[in-house]
Short mmCIF file of C-alpha atoms and ligand atoms in Angstrom, two decimals:
data_model
loop_
_atom_site.label_atom_id
_atom_site.label_comp_id
_atom_site.label_asym_id
_atom_site.label_seq_id
_atom_site.Cartn_x
_atom_site.Cartn_y
_atom_site.Cartn_z
CA MET A 1 15.39 -8.93 13.18
CA MET A 2 14.06 -12.48 12.98
CA LYS A 3 14.63 -14.14 9.64
CA ILE A 4 11.71 -15.79 7.90
CA ARG A 5 12.84 -18.82 5.93
CA SER A 6 10.85 -20.65 3.39
CA CYS A 7 9.67 -24.03 4.66
CA GLY A 8 10.58 -25.54 1.30
CA GLU A 9 14.31 -25.16 1.94
CA ARG A 10 16.26 -28.42 2.20
CA MET A 11 17.33 -29.12 5.76
CA SER A 12 17.89 -32.12 8.01
CA THR A 13 14.76 -33.31 9.81
CA VAL A 14 15.88 -31.96 13.18
CA VAL A 15 16.91 -28.62 11.75
CA TRP A 16 13.75 -28.60 9.70
CA LEU A 17 11.56 -29.30 12.72
CA SER A 18 13.12 -26.59 14.84
CA ALA A 19 13.00 -24.22 11.89
CA PHE A 20 9.35 -25.18 11.43
CA ILE A 21 8.56 -24.31 15.01
CA ALA A 22 10.60 -21.10 14.84
CA THR A 23 9.38 -19.80 11.52
CA CYS A 24 6.35 -21.59 10.20
CA CYS A 25 4.38 -21.07 13.41
CA VAL A 26 5.10 -17.38 13.29
CA ALA A 27 3.59 -17.50 9.82
CA THR A 28 0.55 -19.38 11.21
CA ALA A 29 0.12 -16.80 13.94
CA ALA A 30 0.20 -14.21 11.17
CA GLY A 31 -3.15 -15.65 10.11
CA SER A 32 -4.73 -13.67 12.91
CA LYS A 33 -3.01 -10.41 11.96
CA THR A 34 -5.02 -7.27 11.51
CA PHE A 35 -5.13 -5.58 8.11
CA VAL A 36 -6.84 -2.20 8.21
CA CYS A 37 -7.70 -0.64 4.86
CA TYR A 38 -8.50 3.04 5.13
CA TYR A 39 -11.07 4.11 2.56
CA GLN A 40 -11.27 7.64 1.18
CA PRO A 41 -14.61 8.14 -0.50
CA SER A 42 -13.99 8.61 -4.20
CA ALA A 43 -15.99 8.30 -7.39
CA ARG A 44 -12.99 6.33 -8.74
CA VAL A 45 -13.54 3.60 -6.13
CA PRO A 46 -17.22 3.08 -5.36
CA ILE A 47 -17.86 1.22 -2.12
CA ALA A 48 -19.25 -1.79 -3.95
CA SER A 49 -15.83 -2.31 -5.56
CA ILE A 50 -13.92 -2.38 -2.24
CA PRO A 51 -12.10 -5.74 -2.11
CA ALA A 52 -13.71 -6.81 1.16
CA ASN A 53 -11.91 -10.16 1.25
CA LEU A 54 -8.46 -8.61 1.32
CA CYS A 55 -8.86 -6.54 4.51
CA THR A 56 -9.87 -7.50 8.05
CA HIS A 57 -11.07 -3.96 8.79
CA VAL A 58 -12.25 -1.18 6.49
CA THR A 59 -12.13 2.30 7.99
CA TYR A 60 -14.06 5.17 6.43
CA ALA A 61 -12.06 8.41 6.39
CA PHE A 62 -13.40 10.73 7.69
CA ALA A 63 -16.26 11.82 9.89
CA GLU A 64 -16.13 14.45 12.64
CA ALA A 65 -16.18 14.18 16.39
CA SER A 66 -18.94 16.40 17.77
CA LYS A 67 -20.23 17.05 21.27
CA ASN A 68 -23.21 14.78 20.65
CA GLY A 69 -21.18 11.95 19.15
CA ILE A 70 -20.28 11.45 15.50
CA SER A 71 -21.18 13.80 12.65
CA PRO A 72 -20.82 12.51 9.09
CA ALA A 73 -18.80 14.89 6.89
CA HIS A 74 -21.73 14.92 4.41
CA THR A 75 -25.34 13.87 4.93
CA THR A 76 -24.95 11.41 2.02
CA ASP A 77 -22.29 9.56 4.06
CA LEU A 78 -24.93 7.69 6.08
CA ALA A 79 -25.87 5.73 2.95
CA LYS A 80 -22.17 5.07 2.32
CA TYR A 81 -21.69 3.62 5.81
CA ALA A 82 -24.62 1.31 5.13
CA GLU A 83 -23.04 0.22 1.85
CA MET A 84 -19.81 -0.53 3.68
CA VAL A 85 -21.65 -2.60 6.29
CA ALA A 86 -23.24 -4.50 3.39
CA LEU A 87 -19.73 -5.63 2.34
CA LYS A 88 -20.10 -8.19 5.16
CA LYS A 89 -22.13 -10.24 2.70
CA VAL A 90 -18.83 -10.69 0.84
CA ASN A 91 -16.67 -11.07 3.97
CA PRO A 92 -18.73 -11.96 7.08
CA ASN A 93 -15.69 -11.33 9.32
CA LEU A 94 -15.09 -7.83 8.00
CA LYS A 95 -15.20 -5.03 10.58
CA VAL A 96 -16.37 -1.61 9.45
CA LEU A 97 -15.19 1.49 11.28
CA VAL A 98 -15.41 5.21 10.87
CA SER A 99 -12.40 7.45 11.47
CA LEU A 100 -12.71 10.83 13.19
CA GLN A 101 -10.26 13.57 12.39
CA ASN A 102 -11.70 16.98 13.28
CA GLY A 103 -13.68 18.09 16.28
CA PHE A 104 -11.56 16.73 19.14
CA PRO A 105 -10.35 20.03 20.66
CA ALA A 106 -13.85 21.18 21.67
CA ILE A 107 -14.55 17.81 23.32
CA VAL A 108 -11.25 17.47 25.15
CA ASP A 109 -11.18 21.11 26.23
CA GLY A 110 -14.82 20.76 27.39
CA GLY A 111 -13.99 18.51 30.34
CA VAL A 112 -15.31 15.17 31.60
CA THR A 113 -19.04 15.83 31.13
CA VAL A 114 -18.58 16.81 27.49
CA MET A 115 -16.31 13.79 26.95
CA GLU A 116 -18.91 11.42 28.42
CA THR A 117 -21.69 12.92 26.31
CA PHE A 118 -19.52 12.50 23.22
CA ALA A 119 -18.69 8.87 24.10
CA ASN A 120 -22.30 7.87 24.79
CA GLY A 121 -23.50 9.64 21.65
CA ALA A 122 -20.83 7.96 19.54
CA VAL A 123 -21.75 4.51 20.92
CA SER A 124 -25.44 5.03 20.05
CA PHE A 125 -24.52 6.29 16.60
CA LEU A 126 -22.25 3.31 15.87
CA ARG A 127 -24.82 0.75 17.07
CA LYS A 128 -27.67 2.38 15.19
CA LEU A 129 -25.69 2.23 11.94
CA ARG A 130 -24.37 -1.29 12.74
CA LEU A 131 -20.76 -0.12 12.58
CA ASP A 132 -18.09 -2.03 14.50
CA GLY A 133 -16.10 0.80 15.95
CA VAL A 134 -14.36 4.13 15.70
CA ASP A 135 -10.86 5.31 14.83
CA PHE A 136 -9.42 8.40 16.53
CA ASP A 137 -7.19 10.31 14.12
CA TRP A 138 -6.67 13.66 15.79
CA GLU A 139 -3.68 15.28 14.09
CA PHE A 140 -2.50 16.30 16.70
CA PRO A 141 -3.14 17.23 20.31
CA SER A 142 -0.90 19.93 21.78
CA LYS A 143 1.14 19.23 24.92
CA ALA A 144 -1.58 20.94 26.93
CA GLN A 145 -4.24 18.65 25.42
CA LYS A 146 -2.44 15.36 26.07
CA ALA A 147 -3.97 14.70 29.47
CA GLY A 148 -7.45 15.47 28.18
CA TYR A 149 -7.01 13.24 25.12
CA MET A 150 -5.84 10.35 27.28
CA LYS A 151 -8.79 10.92 29.62
CA LEU A 152 -11.13 10.84 26.61
CA ILE A 153 -9.62 7.54 25.49
CA SER A 154 -10.19 5.96 28.93
CA ILE A 155 -13.72 7.34 29.07
CA PHE A 156 -14.42 5.95 25.60
CA ARG A 157 -13.12 2.50 26.54
CA LYS A 158 -15.30 2.47 29.64
CA ALA A 159 -18.33 3.50 27.58
CA ILE A 160 -17.85 0.70 25.04
CA SER A 161 -17.10 -1.91 27.73
CA ASP A 162 -20.16 -0.93 29.78
CA GLU A 163 -22.37 -0.98 26.69
CA ALA A 164 -21.08 -4.42 25.64
CA LYS A 165 -21.77 -5.85 29.12
CA LEU A 166 -25.19 -4.29 29.29
CA ASN A 167 -26.25 -5.64 25.92
CA GLY A 168 -24.29 -8.91 26.01
CA ALA A 169 -22.69 -7.90 22.73
CA ALA A 170 -19.12 -7.92 21.47
CA SER A 171 -17.49 -4.63 22.37
CA LEU A 172 -17.23 -1.90 19.79
CA LEU A 173 -13.65 -1.28 18.68
CA LEU A 174 -11.51 1.73 19.55
CA THR A 175 -8.57 2.21 17.18
CA MET A 176 -6.22 5.09 16.41
CA ALA A 177 -3.88 6.61 13.86
CA LEU A 178 -0.62 7.80 15.47
CA ALA A 179 1.98 10.42 14.53
CA ASN A 180 5.02 9.60 12.38
CA ASN A 181 7.07 12.03 14.43
CA LYS A 182 8.74 11.20 17.74
CA TYR A 183 8.41 14.69 19.19
CA ILE A 184 4.66 14.76 18.58
CA ALA A 185 4.33 11.18 19.80
CA GLY A 186 6.22 12.16 22.95
CA TRP A 187 3.99 15.07 23.84
CA ALA A 188 0.66 13.77 22.52
CA TYR A 189 0.30 10.21 23.86
CA ASP A 190 0.76 8.23 27.05
CA MET A 191 1.67 4.77 25.78
CA SER A 192 0.36 2.92 28.83
CA VAL A 193 -3.06 4.59 28.45
CA LEU A 194 -3.09 3.55 24.77
CA THR A 195 -2.00 -0.03 25.54
CA GLN A 196 -4.71 -0.37 28.18
CA ASN A 197 -7.55 1.17 26.23
CA ILE A 198 -7.27 0.78 22.48
CA ASP A 199 -7.65 -2.29 20.29
CA PHE A 200 -4.82 -1.22 17.99
CA ALA A 201 -3.27 1.81 16.30
CA THR A 202 -1.83 2.42 12.85
CA VAL A 203 1.41 4.37 13.07
CA MET A 204 1.41 6.69 10.07
CA THR A 205 4.86 5.65 8.87
CA TYR A 206 4.77 7.71 5.66
CA ASP A 207 5.16 11.36 4.65
CA PHE A 208 8.66 11.32 6.15
CA HIS A 209 9.70 13.59 3.28
CA VAL A 210 7.40 15.93 1.36
CA PHE A 211 8.94 18.63 -0.84
CA ASN A 212 9.26 21.96 0.94
CA ALA A 213 11.30 24.82 -0.54
CA LYS A 214 12.69 25.92 2.82
CA HIS A 215 13.58 22.63 4.52
CA ASP A 216 12.92 19.58 2.33
CA ASN A 217 14.37 20.77 -1.00
CA VAL A 218 16.22 17.61 -2.04
CA THR A 219 14.71 14.28 -3.10
CA GLY A 220 13.76 12.05 -0.17
CA TYR A 221 11.82 8.91 0.60
CA ASN A 222 8.15 9.06 1.52
CA SER A 223 8.23 5.84 3.54
CA PRO A 224 11.57 4.03 3.73
CA LEU A 225 11.73 0.83 5.75
CA VAL A 226 15.16 1.90 7.05
CA ALA A 227 16.51 5.46 6.98
CA PRO A 228 19.13 6.15 4.29
CA LYS A 229 22.69 7.00 5.37
CA GLY A 230 22.96 10.48 6.80
CA GLU A 231 19.31 10.68 7.88
CA SER A 232 17.79 10.26 11.33
CA THR A 233 16.45 6.76 12.01
CA TYR A 234 13.20 8.47 13.08
CA LEU A 235 12.58 9.36 9.43
CA SER A 236 11.87 5.70 8.72
CA THR A 237 9.29 3.00 9.32
CA VAL A 238 11.55 0.79 11.45
CA GLY A 239 12.85 3.80 13.39
CA MET A 240 9.40 5.10 14.31
CA LEU A 241 7.90 1.68 15.07
CA THR A 242 10.87 0.91 17.29
CA PHE A 243 10.35 4.26 19.00
CA TYR A 244 6.74 3.32 19.86
CA ILE A 245 7.76 -0.15 21.07
CA LYS A 246 10.48 1.30 23.32
CA ALA A 247 8.10 3.99 24.58
CA GLY A 248 5.84 1.20 25.85
CA LEU A 249 3.09 0.71 23.29
CA GLU A 250 2.39 -3.04 23.22
CA ARG A 251 3.65 -4.62 19.98
CA SER A 252 0.48 -6.54 19.34
CA LYS A 253 -1.41 -3.23 19.28
CA ILE A 254 0.89 -1.61 16.74
CA LEU A 255 0.02 -1.68 13.05
CA MET A 256 2.68 -0.60 10.57
CA GLY A 257 1.37 2.15 8.29
CA VAL A 258 1.97 1.43 4.60
CA PRO A 259 1.26 3.97 1.84
CA THR A 260 -0.11 3.06 -1.59
CA TYR A 261 0.91 6.46 -2.98
CA GLY A 262 4.20 8.09 -3.83
CA ARG A 263 5.54 11.61 -3.32
CA SER A 264 6.96 13.43 -6.32
CA TYR A 265 9.54 16.17 -6.92
CA ILE A 266 10.78 18.25 -9.83
CA LEU A 267 14.55 17.89 -10.12
CA ALA A 268 16.71 20.98 -10.42
CA ASP A 269 18.80 19.13 -13.02
CA ASN A 270 17.62 16.06 -14.92
CA SER A 271 21.13 14.59 -14.94
CA ASN A 272 21.23 14.60 -11.12
CA HIS A 273 18.47 12.13 -10.25
CA GLY A 274 19.66 10.20 -7.21
CA LEU A 275 18.50 10.32 -3.59
CA HIS A 276 19.14 13.74 -2.00
CA ALA A 277 19.38 15.44 -5.42
CA PRO A 278 18.36 19.13 -5.49
CA ALA A 279 14.66 19.65 -6.21
CA VAL A 280 12.76 22.83 -7.05
CA ALA A 281 9.11 21.94 -6.47
CA ARG A 282 6.52 19.29 -5.76
CA GLY A 283 5.99 17.17 -8.85
CA ALA A 284 3.38 17.90 -11.46
CA PRO A 285 0.18 15.91 -10.90
CA GLY A 286 0.72 12.21 -11.60
CA PRO A 287 -0.96 10.57 -14.58
CA ALA A 288 -3.79 8.99 -12.55
CA ILE A 289 -4.97 11.70 -10.14
CA HIS A 290 -4.60 15.42 -10.35
CA VAL A 291 -2.87 16.40 -7.14
CA HIS A 292 0.51 18.15 -7.13
CA GLY A 293 3.25 16.09 -5.53
CA VAL A 294 1.31 12.81 -5.33
CA TYR A 295 1.40 9.73 -7.55
CA ILE A 296 -1.01 6.93 -6.77
CA TYR A 297 0.24 3.43 -7.54
CA GLN A 298 -1.60 3.23 -10.83
CA GLY A 299 0.17 6.45 -11.89
CA ILE A 300 3.54 4.96 -10.89
CA CYS A 301 2.94 1.99 -13.18
CA MET A 302 1.82 4.26 -16.01
CA ALA A 303 5.02 6.28 -15.62
CA LEU A 304 7.16 3.11 -15.61
CA LYS A 305 5.40 1.84 -18.75
CA SER A 306 6.06 5.11 -20.52
CA GLY A 307 9.80 5.04 -19.97
CA ALA A 308 10.55 6.10 -16.38
CA THR A 309 13.57 4.40 -14.77
CA ARG A 310 13.08 2.45 -11.52
CA VAL A 311 15.88 2.32 -8.97
CA TRP A 312 15.74 -0.12 -6.03
CA ASP A 313 17.44 1.03 -2.82
CA GLY A 314 18.13 -2.21 -1.00
CA ALA A 315 19.40 -0.49 2.15
CA ALA A 316 16.25 1.63 2.53
CA GLY A 317 13.94 -1.12 1.24
CA VAL A 318 12.06 1.12 -1.20
CA PRO A 319 12.24 2.06 -4.90
CA TYR A 320 12.13 5.43 -6.61
CA LEU A 321 11.70 6.42 -10.24
CA TYR A 322 12.87 9.28 -12.39
CA HIS A 323 11.87 10.47 -15.84
CA ASP A 324 13.41 13.67 -17.20
CA THR A 325 12.93 16.13 -14.29
CA ALA A 326 10.24 14.03 -12.54
CA TRP A 327 11.34 12.07 -9.45
CA VAL A 328 8.99 9.92 -7.34
CA SER A 329 9.49 8.00 -4.09
CA TYR A 330 6.92 5.22 -3.83
CA ASP A 331 6.07 1.72 -2.63
CA ASP A 332 5.55 -1.34 -4.83
CA GLU A 333 5.01 -5.06 -4.27
CA GLN A 334 8.69 -5.59 -3.42
CA SER A 335 8.88 -2.85 -0.78
CA VAL A 336 5.47 -3.68 0.68
CA MET A 337 6.42 -7.37 1.02
CA GLY A 338 9.70 -6.41 2.74
CA LYS A 339 7.87 -4.14 5.16
CA CYS A 340 5.21 -6.73 5.89
CA LYS A 341 7.82 -9.41 6.64
CA TRP A 342 9.47 -7.02 9.10
CA ALA A 343 6.11 -6.35 10.76
CA VAL A 344 5.41 -10.09 11.11
CA ALA A 345 8.91 -10.93 12.33
CA SER A 346 8.63 -8.12 14.89
CA ASN A 347 5.33 -9.52 16.22
CA LEU A 348 3.37 -6.40 15.42
CA GLY A 349 -0.42 -6.58 15.31
CA GLY A 350 -0.50 -6.13 11.55
CA ILE A 351 -0.68 -3.42 8.93
CA GLY A 352 -2.79 -0.37 8.21
CA VAL A 353 -2.78 0.88 4.64
CA TRP A 354 -3.39 4.47 3.54
CA SER A 355 -5.32 3.95 1.49
CA LEU A 356 -7.18 1.27 -0.39
CA THR A 357 -8.48 4.05 -2.64
CA LEU A 358 -4.94 4.89 -3.86
CA ASP A 359 -3.90 1.32 -4.81
CA ASP A 360 -4.04 0.31 -8.48
CA ILE A 361 -7.76 -0.31 -8.77
CA THR A 362 -7.63 -0.95 -12.52
CA GLY A 363 -4.87 -3.57 -12.76
CA THR A 364 -2.60 -1.22 -14.77
CA CYS A 365 0.45 -2.56 -12.93
CA THR A 366 0.13 -6.35 -12.97
CA GLY A 367 -3.18 -7.05 -14.66
CA GLU A 368 -4.78 -7.65 -11.26
CA SER A 369 -6.58 -4.97 -9.29
CA PHE A 370 -5.31 -3.90 -5.83
CA PRO A 371 -1.81 -5.44 -6.20
CA LEU A 372 -0.46 -3.80 -3.03
CA LEU A 373 -3.41 -4.89 -0.91
CA ARG A 374 -3.04 -8.41 -2.31
CA THR A 375 0.66 -8.44 -1.43
CA ILE A 376 -0.13 -7.52 2.18
CA LYS A 377 -2.93 -10.08 2.39
CA SER A 378 -0.67 -12.84 1.07
CA CYS A 379 2.04 -11.89 3.58
CA LEU A 380 -0.27 -11.66 6.59
CA GLY A 381 -2.13 -14.86 5.61
C1 LIG B 401 17.08 24.10 1.38
O1 LIG B 401 16.94 23.45 2.62
C2 LIG B 401 17.97 23.69 3.55
C3 LIG B 401 17.71 22.86 4.79
O2 LIG B 401 17.63 21.50 4.47
C4 LIG B 401 18.06 25.16 3.87
O3 LIG B 401 19.14 25.40 4.74
C5 LIG B 401 18.21 25.97 2.59
O4 LIG B 401 18.14 27.34 2.88
C6 LIG B 401 17.10 25.60 1.59
N1 LIG B 401 17.32 26.30 0.33
C7 LIG B 401 16.50 27.28 -0.10
C8 LIG B 401 16.83 27.85 -1.45
O5 LIG B 401 15.54 27.68 0.54
#
């Protein structure tokens, strides 16, 4: 791992100069890094309050892939896309994309003609709504569907390249969200097809542990930077990103996935509250949103303010908290900064955050809204 040193450190001129070239210029290059903020529509975070200056790309999650192109999940979504495009008044460089999750099997299983119809329909849809591109988030193709999915990706790239040439416009973007699991990644994607055809992909380096009574019944980290002792390296951010790099996905096209939410557990015994402690269930809904097993960052800060204990695991690069029988693995400014520095030092393309909606929108944590997004922005430049 390359070490990033502060340029303010005292060094001789020669050492300083070479250090400047080695480190400061990496930081300058980071100015062009991609920062994708996935947006989940929510009454809590209206589109007008999206911090458009913090992200380079905002991706609406989700719409559906359909044989004729793109189908919004709800008819009211068309107005929401338009509101997102209007955020360019705040940040003229912002790119606005829509992410597709369902609907791929019928297209891929339909063969080349269906794939081409889908691609052409999607291009018309995106242009008509003045969107900048599409994100493919099929979770996940089977082994038998891999070849078809890769064919679809090549067909889509050809469609957007041809359209750009024809209209003398900048090409629409094709981005992806990729599995956090090496077996799925192995059977679902051909890395050379991805490198050749996509603009970039967010690897979903989170949800490595989610409580499950049968096979994940001890406390575990949602998104460690490095796997804790005794766990597979592939249950970590560095392990999975390294897997993709070694498998041949070009570094500059890889975005590290960073979560703004934590995963919670109920401890079997409140006096046994470390990592890998026995757990009996997903946690009760966090204080900020009412979903079992999930704490958004605002809820984390509320828990810490009402007496929860934070523990920093320096080896894994993430914190956790416990409070009576509640136990939560999460990310905060410290872990997010550590991850971001690793992404920059490893020459990745940037970061994709799931999601901007789950960051602390109210400023409960630090007094400033969106503290995790701000941390990433300050790191990427
Ligand atoms: C807890 O998980 C382990 C695997 O990690 C499994 O062998 C065991 O049976 C599980 N316990 C229960 C009570 O299901």
